[in-house]
Amino acid sequence: MEDIAEPSHVELLRRQLRGPWHNMLLDKWVGRGELDYEKYVRTPELLALQTPPEQRVSPDELMFQAVHQSQELWLKLLAHECVETVGELDQDQLWEASARLERVNRMARTLTSQLGVLETLTPETYQIIRRSLGSGSGQESPGYNAVGLAAQGLEEALTRLLWRRGVEPAVLYSRPGLADLKRLCEQLLDYDESYQLWLYTHYQLVRRTIGVDASVKALDGIPTRVLPGRMMKPLFPVLWAVRVEMTAHWRREGGHAPGESRAPAKGEAS
Ligand code: HEM
């Protein structure tokens, strides 16, 4: 009799994961795209966007693709939220704008932590996946381009808001009564910092996978060495320039010598 090998445990599990699955609590079949959740989230389309197992060049390709796809979704959302913030700033709805910037900041931090997952990709596996990427470039990312454009709009909206209030950016940190505007600017700066941190994390990812050196070129021929210069470019230069301006006007007078007693001298009112 012919000896037919039993499928391994892992093979059986892989087959099961293709679905559909009977959910005992619901007594319904999940994975056929017939349920309201699946219809609203459009899971049939969404989950068909990744290369199927039998066509993957490496088991890690699913992770590589899923992280890239999720990054695009988060970038899309980030750009959308920034555009909404522009509308709120133009309507002088500062509380709403501030609440939304909190959301924007959480999203920017999420982008960075997601890249951490991709950092587990080891260089030899990336060398394999890389063969199927054509001559694609990060500059071709729709989300990256949208976020850059939305940030420009945000900076212009801030300029309009400050102009309506008759305030120069540097004055925010010296004149009393401008706490709402100051808070908003600090939130924008938080966003800018988080965004640059995302690009810095991406730089380390590139360094870990293909290396950064004059000899290392991206698939589109761009040397990886260009990345550090680009990742340091802020979204809102005006807010960083304020710090430089303040430091230029800083004077040492009025402080205490290190180690000097700060207790009031005898007879001096406290
Ligand atoms: C192993 C994973 C990755 C590698 C090896 C990699 C590699 C590179 C390289 C070499 C560049 C510079 C040349 C160019 O513009 O194409 C670049 C740029 C870029 N990548 Fe990636 N990347 C990876 C993952 C990602 C992910 C997940 C994103 C998320 C959207 C991303 C977004 C970008 C963007 C926006 C740029 C342009 C940055 C700039 O020009 O300052 N990359 N990437």
Tab-separated table of C-alpha atoms in Angstrom, residues 126 129-137 210 217-222:
chain	number	residue	atom	x	y	z
A	126	TYR	CA	15.671	41.685	3.149
A	129	ILE	CA	12.566	40.448	-0.548
A	130	ARG	CA	14.431	43.360	-2.182
A	131	ARG	CA	14.678	41.458	-5.461
A	132	SER	CA	10.906	41.832	-5.933
A	133	LEU	CA	10.651	45.568	-5.210
A	134	GLY	CA	11.532	46.859	-8.675
A	135	SER	CA	13.162	50.264	-8.469
A	136	GLY	CA	10.664	51.595	-5.920
A	137	SER	CA	11.608	54.586	-3.789
A	210	ILE	CA	21.252	47.477	3.605
A	217	LYS	CA	22.538	52.871	-3.192
A	218	ALA	CA	18.769	52.561	-2.948
A	219	LEU	CA	16.857	50.705	-5.647
A	220	ASP	CA	16.307	53.994	-7.467
A	221	GLY	CA	20.055	54.696	-7.385
A	222	ILE	CA	19.940	57.303	-4.593
